[in-house]
PDB file of C-alpha atoms in Angstrom:
ATOM      1  CA  MET M   1       2.810   0.749   4.776  1.00  0.00           C
ATOM      2  CA  LYS M   2       5.916   0.848   2.560  1.00  0.00           C
ATOM      3  CA  PHE M   3       7.966   3.871   1.553  1.00  0.00           C
ATOM      4  CA  THR M   4      11.506   4.658   0.485  1.00  0.00           C
ATOM      5  CA  PHE M   5      13.990   6.740   2.450  1.00  0.00           C
ATOM      6  CA  ASN M   6      14.843   9.123  -0.408  1.00  0.00           C
ATOM      7  CA  TRP M   7      11.160   9.670  -1.197  1.00  0.00           C
ATOM      8  CA  LEU M   8      10.469  10.667   2.400  1.00  0.00           C
ATOM      9  CA  LYS M   9      13.416  13.069   2.378  1.00  0.00           C
ATOM     10  CA  GLU M  10      11.793  15.008  -0.464  1.00  0.00           C
ATOM     11  CA  PHE M  11       9.204  16.169   2.095  1.00  0.00           C
ATOM     12  CA  VAL M  12      11.226  16.616   5.294  1.00  0.00           C
ATOM     13  CA  THR M  13      14.834  17.518   6.061  1.00  0.00           C
ATOM     14  CA  PHE M  14      16.622  15.469   8.725  1.00  0.00           C
ATOM     15  CA  LYS M  15      20.113  14.049   9.264  1.00  0.00           C
ATOM     16  CA  ALA M  16      19.290  10.661  10.796  1.00  0.00           C
ATOM     17  CA  SER M  17      20.434   7.572   8.931  1.00  0.00           C
ATOM     18  CA  ALA M  18      17.912   5.000   7.723  1.00  0.00           C
ATOM     19  CA  GLU M  19      18.799   2.731  10.670  1.00  0.00           C
ATOM     20  CA  LYS M  20      18.432   5.574  13.173  1.00  0.00           C
ATOM     21  CA  LEU M  21      15.095   6.604  11.681  1.00  0.00           C
ATOM     22  CA  ALA M  22      13.858   3.010  11.931  1.00  0.00           C
ATOM     23  CA  GLY M  23      14.552   3.090  15.666  1.00  0.00           C
ATOM     24  CA  LEU M  24      12.831   6.453  16.143  1.00  0.00           C
ATOM     25  CA  LEU M  25       9.712   5.346  14.284  1.00  0.00           C
ATOM     26  CA  THR M  26       9.482   2.102  16.217  1.00  0.00           C
ATOM     27  CA  MET M  27       9.794   3.876  19.568  1.00  0.00           C
ATOM     28  CA  ALA M  28       7.057   6.296  18.456  1.00  0.00           C
ATOM     29  CA  GLY M  29       4.640   3.414  17.848  1.00  0.00           C
ATOM     30  CA  LEU M  30       5.144   3.083  14.078  1.00  0.00           C
ATOM     31  CA  GLU M  31       6.939  -0.240  14.292  1.00  0.00           C
ATOM     32  CA  VAL M  32       9.390  -0.878  11.462  1.00  0.00           C
ATOM     33  CA  GLU M  33       8.776  -4.447  10.360  1.00  0.00           C
ATOM     34  CA  SER M  34      11.540  -4.507   7.753  1.00  0.00           C
ATOM     35  CA  LEU M  35      14.306  -2.314   6.360  1.00  0.00           C
ATOM     36  CA  SER M  36      16.077  -3.309   3.157  1.00  0.00           C
ATOM     37  CA  SER M  37      18.513  -1.605   0.798  1.00  0.00           C
ATOM     38  CA  LEU M  38      17.581  -0.511  -2.729  1.00  0.00           C
ATOM     39  CA  ASN M  39      19.489   0.870  -5.685  1.00  0.00           C
ATOM     40  CA  ASP M  40      18.103   3.037  -8.450  1.00  0.00           C
ATOM     41  CA  PRO M  41      18.818   1.038 -11.636  1.00  0.00           C
ATOM     42  CA  GLU M  42      19.396   4.226 -13.660  1.00  0.00           C
ATOM     43  CA  THR M  43      21.560   6.270 -11.266  1.00  0.00           C
ATOM     44  CA  ASN M  44      22.722   3.506  -8.901  1.00  0.00           C
ATOM     45  CA  ARG M  45      21.765   5.858  -6.080  1.00  0.00           C
ATOM     46  CA  GLU M  46      21.429   4.070  -2.750  1.00  0.00           C
ATOM     47  CA  ASP M  47      18.023   4.000  -1.103  1.00  0.00           C
ATOM     48  CA  TRP M  48      16.219   2.118   1.654  1.00  0.00           C
ATOM     49  CA  LEU M  49      12.799   0.519   1.696  1.00  0.00           C
ATOM     50  CA  PHE M  50      10.840   0.769   4.965  1.00  0.00           C
ATOM     51  CA  GLU M  51       7.829  -1.316   5.867  1.00  0.00           C
ATOM     52  CA  ILE M  52       6.028   0.012   8.929  1.00  0.00           C
ATOM     53  CA  SER M  53       3.000  -1.101  10.890  1.00  0.00           C
ATOM     54  CA  VAL M  54       0.445   1.700  11.162  1.00  0.00           C
ATOM     55  CA  THR M  55      -2.137   1.318  13.908  1.00  0.00           C
ATOM     56  CA  PRO M  56      -5.792   2.223  13.141  1.00  0.00           C
ATOM     57  CA  ASN M  57      -5.546   5.477  15.123  1.00  0.00           C
ATOM     58  CA  ARG M  58      -2.641   6.762  12.991  1.00  0.00           C
ATOM     59  CA  GLY M  59      -4.277   7.019   9.600  1.00  0.00           C
ATOM     60  CA  ASP M  60      -2.420  10.319   9.177  1.00  0.00           C
ATOM     61  CA  CYS M  61       0.754   8.259   8.638  1.00  0.00           C
ATOM     62  CA  LEU M  62      -0.626   6.263   5.712  1.00  0.00           C
ATOM     63  CA  GLY M  63       0.790   8.818   3.293  1.00  0.00           C
ATOM     64  CA  ILE M  64       4.331  10.113   2.940  1.00  0.00           C
ATOM     65  CA  THR M  65       3.306  13.728   3.561  1.00  0.00           C
ATOM     66  CA  GLY M  66       1.670  12.766   6.868  1.00  0.00           C
ATOM     67  CA  LEU M  67       4.638  10.605   7.789  1.00  0.00           C
ATOM     68  CA  ALA M  68       6.926  13.554   7.046  1.00  0.00           C
ATOM     69  CA  SER M  69       5.176  15.563   9.778  1.00  0.00           C
ATOM     70  CA  GLU M  70       5.750  12.719  12.236  1.00  0.00           C
ATOM     71  CA  VAL M  71       9.429  12.492  11.288  1.00  0.00           C
ATOM     72  CA  SER M  72       9.722  16.257  11.679  1.00  0.00           C
ATOM     73  CA  ALA M  73       8.417  15.972  15.255  1.00  0.00           C
ATOM     74  CA  LEU M  74      10.795  13.089  16.029  1.00  0.00           C
ATOM     75  CA  THR M  75      13.944  14.624  14.531  1.00  0.00           C
ATOM     76  CA  GLY M  76      13.381  18.376  14.649  1.00  0.00           C
ATOM     77  CA  GLY M  77      13.558  18.411  10.853  1.00  0.00           C
ATOM     78  CA  TYR M  78      11.856  20.919   8.618  1.00  0.00           C
ATOM     79  CA  VAL M  79       8.772  19.912   6.619  1.00  0.00           C
ATOM     80  CA  LYS M  80       8.958  21.041   3.010  1.00  0.00           C
ATOM     81  CA  LEU M  81       5.615  22.493   1.965  1.00  0.00           C
ATOM     82  CA  LEU M  82       4.776  22.050  -1.697  1.00  0.00           C
ATOM     83  CA  GLY M  83       2.940  24.956  -3.271  1.00  0.00           C
ATOM     84  CA  ALA M  84      -0.334  24.294  -5.064  1.00  0.00           C
ATOM     85  CA  PRO M  85      -0.311  25.034  -8.818  1.00  0.00           C
ATOM     86  CA  ARG M  86      -2.079  28.205  -9.855  1.00  0.00           C
ATOM     87  CA  ARG M  87      -5.444  27.556 -11.462  1.00  0.00           C
ATOM     88  CA  SER M  88      -5.834  28.659 -15.034  1.00  0.00           C
ATOM     89  CA  LYS M  89      -8.660  31.071 -15.770  1.00  0.00           C
ATOM     90  CA  SER M  90      -9.859  28.565 -18.362  1.00  0.00           C
ATOM     91  CA  SER M  91      -9.853  25.620 -15.913  1.00  0.00           C
ATOM     92  CA  ASP M  92     -13.611  25.754 -15.197  1.00  0.00           C
ATOM     93  CA  ILE M  93     -15.033  22.329 -16.042  1.00  0.00           C
ATOM     94  CA  THR M  94     -18.665  22.920 -15.067  1.00  0.00           C
ATOM     95  CA  ASN M  95     -19.718  22.769 -18.723  1.00  0.00           C
ATOM     96  CA  ARG M  96     -18.057  19.376 -19.133  1.00  0.00           C
ATOM     97  CA  VAL M  97     -18.686  17.508 -15.867  1.00  0.00           C
ATOM     98  CA  THR M  98     -21.178  18.056 -13.046  1.00  0.00           C
ATOM     99  CA  ILE M  99     -20.872  16.654  -9.518  1.00  0.00           C
ATOM    100  CA  ALA M 100     -23.628  15.788  -7.049  1.00  0.00           C
ATOM    101  CA  ILE M 101     -22.909  14.448  -3.545  1.00  0.00           C
ATOM    102  CA  GLN M 102     -25.900  12.580  -2.119  1.00  0.00           C
ATOM    103  CA  ASN M 103     -24.202  11.481   1.103  1.00  0.00           C
ATOM    104  CA  ALA M 104     -22.191  14.338   2.609  1.00  0.00           C
ATOM    105  CA  ARG M 105     -21.466  12.334   5.778  1.00  0.00           C
ATOM    106  CA  LEU M 106     -19.429   9.730   3.907  1.00  0.00           C
ATOM    107  CA  CYS M 107     -18.096  12.117   1.262  1.00  0.00           C
ATOM    108  CA  PRO M 108     -17.986  15.761   2.385  1.00  0.00           C
ATOM    109  CA  ARG M 109     -16.041  16.876  -0.680  1.00  0.00           C
ATOM    110  CA  TYR M 110     -15.388  15.658  -4.211  1.00  0.00           C
ATOM    111  CA  SER M 111     -13.080  17.420  -6.638  1.00  0.00           C
ATOM    112  CA  ALA M 112     -12.427  16.738 -10.302  1.00  0.00           C
ATOM    113  CA  ALA M 113     -10.210  17.950 -13.110  1.00  0.00           C
ATOM    114  CA  VAL M 114     -10.211  17.290 -16.839  1.00  0.00           C
ATOM    115  CA  VAL M 115      -6.869  16.574 -18.491  1.00  0.00           C
ATOM    116  CA  ASP M 116      -7.007  16.612 -22.290  1.00  0.00           C
ATOM    117  CA  GLU M 117      -4.744  15.049 -24.896  1.00  0.00           C
ATOM    118  CA  VAL M 118      -2.833  12.829 -22.501  1.00  0.00           C
ATOM    119  CA  HIS M 119      -0.834  10.186 -24.339  1.00  0.00           C
ATOM    120  CA  MET M 120      -0.655   6.895 -22.513  1.00  0.00           C
ATOM    121  CA  GLY M 121       2.681   5.147 -22.182  1.00  0.00           C
ATOM    122  CA  PRO M 122       5.138   3.731 -19.652  1.00  0.00           C
ATOM    123  CA  SER M 123       5.995   5.738 -16.554  1.00  0.00           C
ATOM    124  CA  PRO M 124       9.560   6.956 -15.978  1.00  0.00           C
ATOM    125  CA  ALA M 125      11.897   4.431 -14.359  1.00  0.00           C
ATOM    126  CA  TRP M 126      12.130   6.315 -11.045  1.00  0.00           C
ATOM    127  CA  MET M 127       8.344   6.233 -10.612  1.00  0.00           C
ATOM    128  CA  ARG M 128       8.117   2.556 -11.528  1.00  0.00           C
ATOM    129  CA  LEU M 129      10.849   1.750  -9.005  1.00  0.00           C
ATOM    130  CA  ARG M 130       9.072   3.529  -6.156  1.00  0.00           C
ATOM    131  CA  LEU M 131       5.653   2.104  -6.940  1.00  0.00           C
ATOM    132  CA  GLU M 132       6.875  -1.460  -7.325  1.00  0.00           C
ATOM    133  CA  ALA M 133       9.018  -1.197  -4.178  1.00  0.00           C
ATOM    134  CA  CYS M 134       5.823  -0.247  -2.339  1.00  0.00           C
ATOM    135  CA  GLY M 135       3.991  -3.266  -3.760  1.00  0.00           C
ATOM    136  CA  ILE M 136       2.043  -1.541  -6.551  1.00  0.00           C
ATOM    137  CA  ARG M 137       2.422  -2.878 -10.082  1.00  0.00           C
ATOM    138  CA  SER M 138       3.269  -0.262 -12.699  1.00  0.00           C
ATOM    139  CA  ILE M 139       0.594  -0.185 -15.434  1.00  0.00           C
ATOM    140  CA  ASN M 140       0.902   3.052 -17.423  1.00  0.00           C
ATOM    141  CA  ASN M 141       1.618   6.723 -16.816  1.00  0.00           C
ATOM    142  CA  VAL M 142      -2.041   7.651 -16.173  1.00  0.00           C
ATOM    143  CA  VAL M 143      -2.774   4.895 -13.674  1.00  0.00           C
ATOM    144  CA  ASP M 144       0.663   5.127 -12.075  1.00  0.00           C
ATOM    145  CA  VAL M 145       0.435   8.830 -11.303  1.00  0.00           C
ATOM    146  CA  THR M 146      -2.865   8.328  -9.464  1.00  0.00           C
ATOM    147  CA  ASN M 147      -1.279   5.587  -7.343  1.00  0.00           C
ATOM    148  CA  TYR M 148       1.803   7.752  -6.788  1.00  0.00           C
ATOM    149  CA  VAL M 149      -0.323  10.639  -5.491  1.00  0.00           C
ATOM    150  CA  MET M 150      -2.228   8.218  -3.242  1.00  0.00           C
ATOM    151  CA  LEU M 151       1.011   6.953  -1.672  1.00  0.00           C
ATOM    152  CA  GLU M 152       2.272  10.491  -1.139  1.00  0.00           C
ATOM    153  CA  THR M 153      -0.880  12.003   0.320  1.00  0.00           C
ATOM    154  CA  GLY M 154      -2.949   9.065   1.554  1.00  0.00           C
ATOM    155  CA  GLN M 155      -5.746  10.398  -0.690  1.00  0.00           C
ATOM    156  CA  PRO M 156      -7.341   7.862  -3.064  1.00  0.00           C
ATOM    157  CA  LEU M 157      -7.306   9.142  -6.632  1.00  0.00           C
ATOM    158  CA  HIS M 158      -8.780   7.555  -9.737  1.00  0.00           C
ATOM    159  CA  ALA M 159      -8.724   8.396 -13.430  1.00  0.00           C
ATOM    160  CA  PHE M 160     -11.771   7.801 -15.627  1.00  0.00           C
ATOM    161  CA  ASP M 161     -12.010   7.957 -19.391  1.00  0.00           C
ATOM    162  CA  LEU M 162     -14.246  10.960 -20.036  1.00  0.00           C
ATOM    163  CA  ASP M 163     -15.443   9.485 -23.315  1.00  0.00           C
ATOM    164  CA  ARG M 164     -16.780   6.449 -21.434  1.00  0.00           C
ATOM    165  CA  LEU M 165     -18.953   8.491 -19.064  1.00  0.00           C
ATOM    166  CA  PRO M 166     -22.052   9.065 -21.222  1.00  0.00           C
ATOM    167  CA  THR M 167     -23.942  11.429 -18.906  1.00  0.00           C
ATOM    168  CA  ARG M 168     -20.817  13.159 -17.532  1.00  0.00           C
ATOM    169  CA  ARG M 169     -22.815  13.639 -14.340  1.00  0.00           C
ATOM    170  CA  ILE M 170     -20.826  12.357 -11.343  1.00  0.00           C
ATOM    171  CA  VAL M 171     -23.068  11.238  -8.492  1.00  0.00           C
ATOM    172  CA  VAL M 172     -21.587  10.184  -5.141  1.00  0.00           C
ATOM    173  CA  ARG M 173     -24.056   7.881  -3.373  1.00  0.00           C
ATOM    174  CA  THR M 174     -24.400   4.725  -1.347  1.00  0.00           C
ATOM    175  CA  ALA M 175     -25.069   1.446  -3.135  1.00  0.00           C
ATOM    176  CA  GLN M 176     -28.572   1.012  -1.640  1.00  0.00           C
ATOM    177  CA  GLN M 177     -30.379  -1.352  -4.012  1.00  0.00           C
ATOM    178  CA  ILE M 178     -27.306  -1.991  -6.221  1.00  0.00           C
ATOM    179  CA  LYS M 179     -26.127  -5.445  -5.199  1.00  0.00           C
ATOM    180  CA  LYS M 180     -23.116  -6.115  -7.441  1.00  0.00           C
ATOM    181  CA  PHE M 181     -20.313  -4.177  -9.147  1.00  0.00           C
ATOM    182  CA  THR M 182     -17.479  -5.388 -11.409  1.00  0.00           C
ATOM    183  CA  THR M 183     -14.162  -3.714 -10.576  1.00  0.00           C
ATOM    184  CA  LEU M 184     -11.074  -3.133 -12.729  1.00  0.00           C
ATOM    185  CA  ASP M 185      -9.630  -6.519 -11.832  1.00  0.00           C
ATOM    186  CA  GLY M 186     -12.622  -8.234 -13.429  1.00  0.00           C
ATOM    187  CA  VAL M 187     -14.064  -9.415 -10.112  1.00  0.00           C
ATOM    188  CA  GLU M 188     -17.787  -9.048  -9.475  1.00  0.00           C
ATOM    189  CA  ARG M 189     -18.131  -7.586  -5.972  1.00  0.00           C
ATOM    190  CA  GLU M 190     -21.032  -8.063  -3.598  1.00  0.00           C
ATOM    191  CA  LEU M 191     -22.082  -4.650  -2.267  1.00  0.00           C
ATOM    192  CA  ALA M 192     -23.550  -3.695   1.093  1.00  0.00           C
ATOM    193  CA  PRO M 193     -26.262  -0.991   1.008  1.00  0.00           C
ATOM    194  CA  GLU M 194     -23.943   1.502   2.786  1.00  0.00           C
ATOM    195  CA  ASP M 195     -20.959   1.029   0.443  1.00  0.00           C
ATOM    196  CA  LEU M 196     -20.087   4.318  -1.243  1.00  0.00           C
ATOM    197  CA  LEU M 197     -20.180   4.437  -5.046  1.00  0.00           C
ATOM    198  CA  ILE M 198     -19.111   6.949  -7.656  1.00  0.00           C
ATOM    199  CA  CYS M 199     -21.690   6.877 -10.436  1.00  0.00           C
ATOM    200  CA  ASP M 200     -22.088   8.284 -13.921  1.00  0.00           C
ATOM    201  CA  GLY M 201     -25.707   9.271 -13.498  1.00  0.00           C
ATOM    202  CA  ASP M 202     -27.324   6.082 -12.228  1.00  0.00           C
ATOM    203  CA  VAL M 203     -24.529   3.744 -13.380  1.00  0.00           C
ATOM    204  CA  PRO M 204     -21.727   2.934 -10.883  1.00  0.00           C
ATOM    205  CA  VAL M 205     -18.202   3.521 -12.209  1.00  0.00           C
ATOM    206  CA  ALA M 206     -16.125   3.145  -9.028  1.00  0.00           C
ATOM    207  CA  LEU M 207     -16.233   1.746  -5.521  1.00  0.00           C
ATOM    208  CA  ALA M 208     -15.212   4.943  -3.767  1.00  0.00           C
ATOM    209  CA  GLY M 209     -11.684   4.942  -2.376  1.00  0.00           C
ATOM    210  CA  VAL M 210     -11.207   1.251  -3.168  1.00  0.00           C
ATOM    211  CA  MET M 211     -11.200   0.492  -6.909  1.00  0.00           C
ATOM    212  CA  GLY M 212     -12.544   1.763 -10.202  1.00  0.00           C
ATOM    213  CA  GLY M 213     -14.928  -0.074 -12.472  1.00  0.00           C
ATOM    214  CA  ALA M 214     -14.089  -2.117 -15.551  1.00  0.00           C
ATOM    215  CA  GLU M 215     -16.455  -0.144 -17.817  1.00  0.00           C
ATOM    216  CA  SER M 216     -14.830   3.275 -17.251  1.00  0.00           C
ATOM    217  CA  GLU M 217     -11.177   2.203 -17.471  1.00  0.00           C
ATOM    218  CA  VAL M 218      -8.919   4.775 -19.137  1.00  0.00           C
ATOM    219  CA  ARG M 219      -8.308   3.843 -22.767  1.00  0.00           C
ATOM    220  CA  SER M 220      -8.479   6.954 -24.944  1.00  0.00           C
ATOM    221  CA  LYS M 221      -6.439  10.135 -25.129  1.00  0.00           C
ATOM    222  CA  ARG M 222      -8.859  12.262 -23.109  1.00  0.00           C
ATOM    223  CA  LYS M 223      -8.984  11.572 -19.388  1.00  0.00           C
ATOM    224  CA  ARG M 224     -10.567  13.013 -16.313  1.00  0.00           C
ATOM    225  CA  ALA M 225      -8.878  12.501 -12.976  1.00  0.00           C
ATOM    226  CA  PRO M 226     -11.294  12.998 -10.058  1.00  0.00           C
ATOM    227  CA  SER M 227     -10.426  13.016  -6.384  1.00  0.00           C
ATOM    228  CA  CYS M 228     -12.672  12.984  -3.332  1.00  0.00           C
ATOM    229  CA  TRP M 229     -12.286  13.175   0.436  1.00  0.00           C
ATOM    230  CA  LYS M 230     -14.334  10.479   2.140  1.00  0.00           C
ATOM    231  CA  ALA M 231     -15.013   9.623   5.746  1.00  0.00           C
ATOM    232  CA  PRO M 232     -12.470   6.888   6.677  1.00  0.00           C
ATOM    233  CA  ILE M 233     -15.206   4.385   7.556  1.00  0.00           C
ATOM    234  CA  SER M 234     -16.530   4.556   4.000  1.00  0.00           C
ATOM    235  CA  ILE M 235     -13.168   3.203   2.752  1.00  0.00           C
ATOM    236  CA  ARG M 236     -12.149   0.990   5.660  1.00  0.00           C
ATOM    237  CA  ARG M 237     -15.340  -1.101   5.798  1.00  0.00           C
ATOM    238  CA  PRO M 238     -15.578  -2.154   2.116  1.00  0.00           C
ATOM    239  CA  SER M 239     -11.783  -2.569   1.855  1.00  0.00           C
ATOM    240  CA  ALA M 240     -11.704  -4.918   4.851  1.00  0.00           C
ATOM    241  CA  ALA M 241     -14.574  -6.934   3.413  1.00  0.00           C
ATOM    242  CA  ARG M 242     -12.565  -7.571   0.262  1.00  0.00           C
TER     243      ARG M 242
END
């Protein structure tokens, strides 16, 4: 996993230097494989890029918020809790999108939101810097923000184009008899019967927690950004196979 020092410090207060933190993480079992200096091209602010090895039993440290809790325990620092935005009374989307979970063991919860009139464009420089430092190519503001949230929370997030979901009925199910699925990168994937899919009715639009589908890629102004919590095995198994 890669993260930057200044990004981590937005979630936890501590006084240790980057070098000191690298030693603390390594001694705690989160071995720091590399530590390199960075500079923000706009502000010239100094930063550090960490690359750590996360063992399979420490999935909680695959997001910056989880890592912040670990750093808090190691340094005595204070974790900064971010408040959730207040829901608007008009935020009910049940008349626009419905959700059905057919396999609650692999996906206990799925949440979705509709964001209207979003104008696609480049992400701000600070976001591009952080994403690219962590090995994720910047694409556009819609895609980038979903990847940014994933790096912060460890929660996979994907944006669909609402206009390209004809039934607007999200069904979370295993692949079963569906043998192949073409992902955003244009690759046709072989599916195992237990692979978890996000479908628009009967048509798969995403390989859950791994990658979205080519046919529902965000292109228009109106987007829907859904998020779901899935059992780790439902992500780990298909990801490892690819």
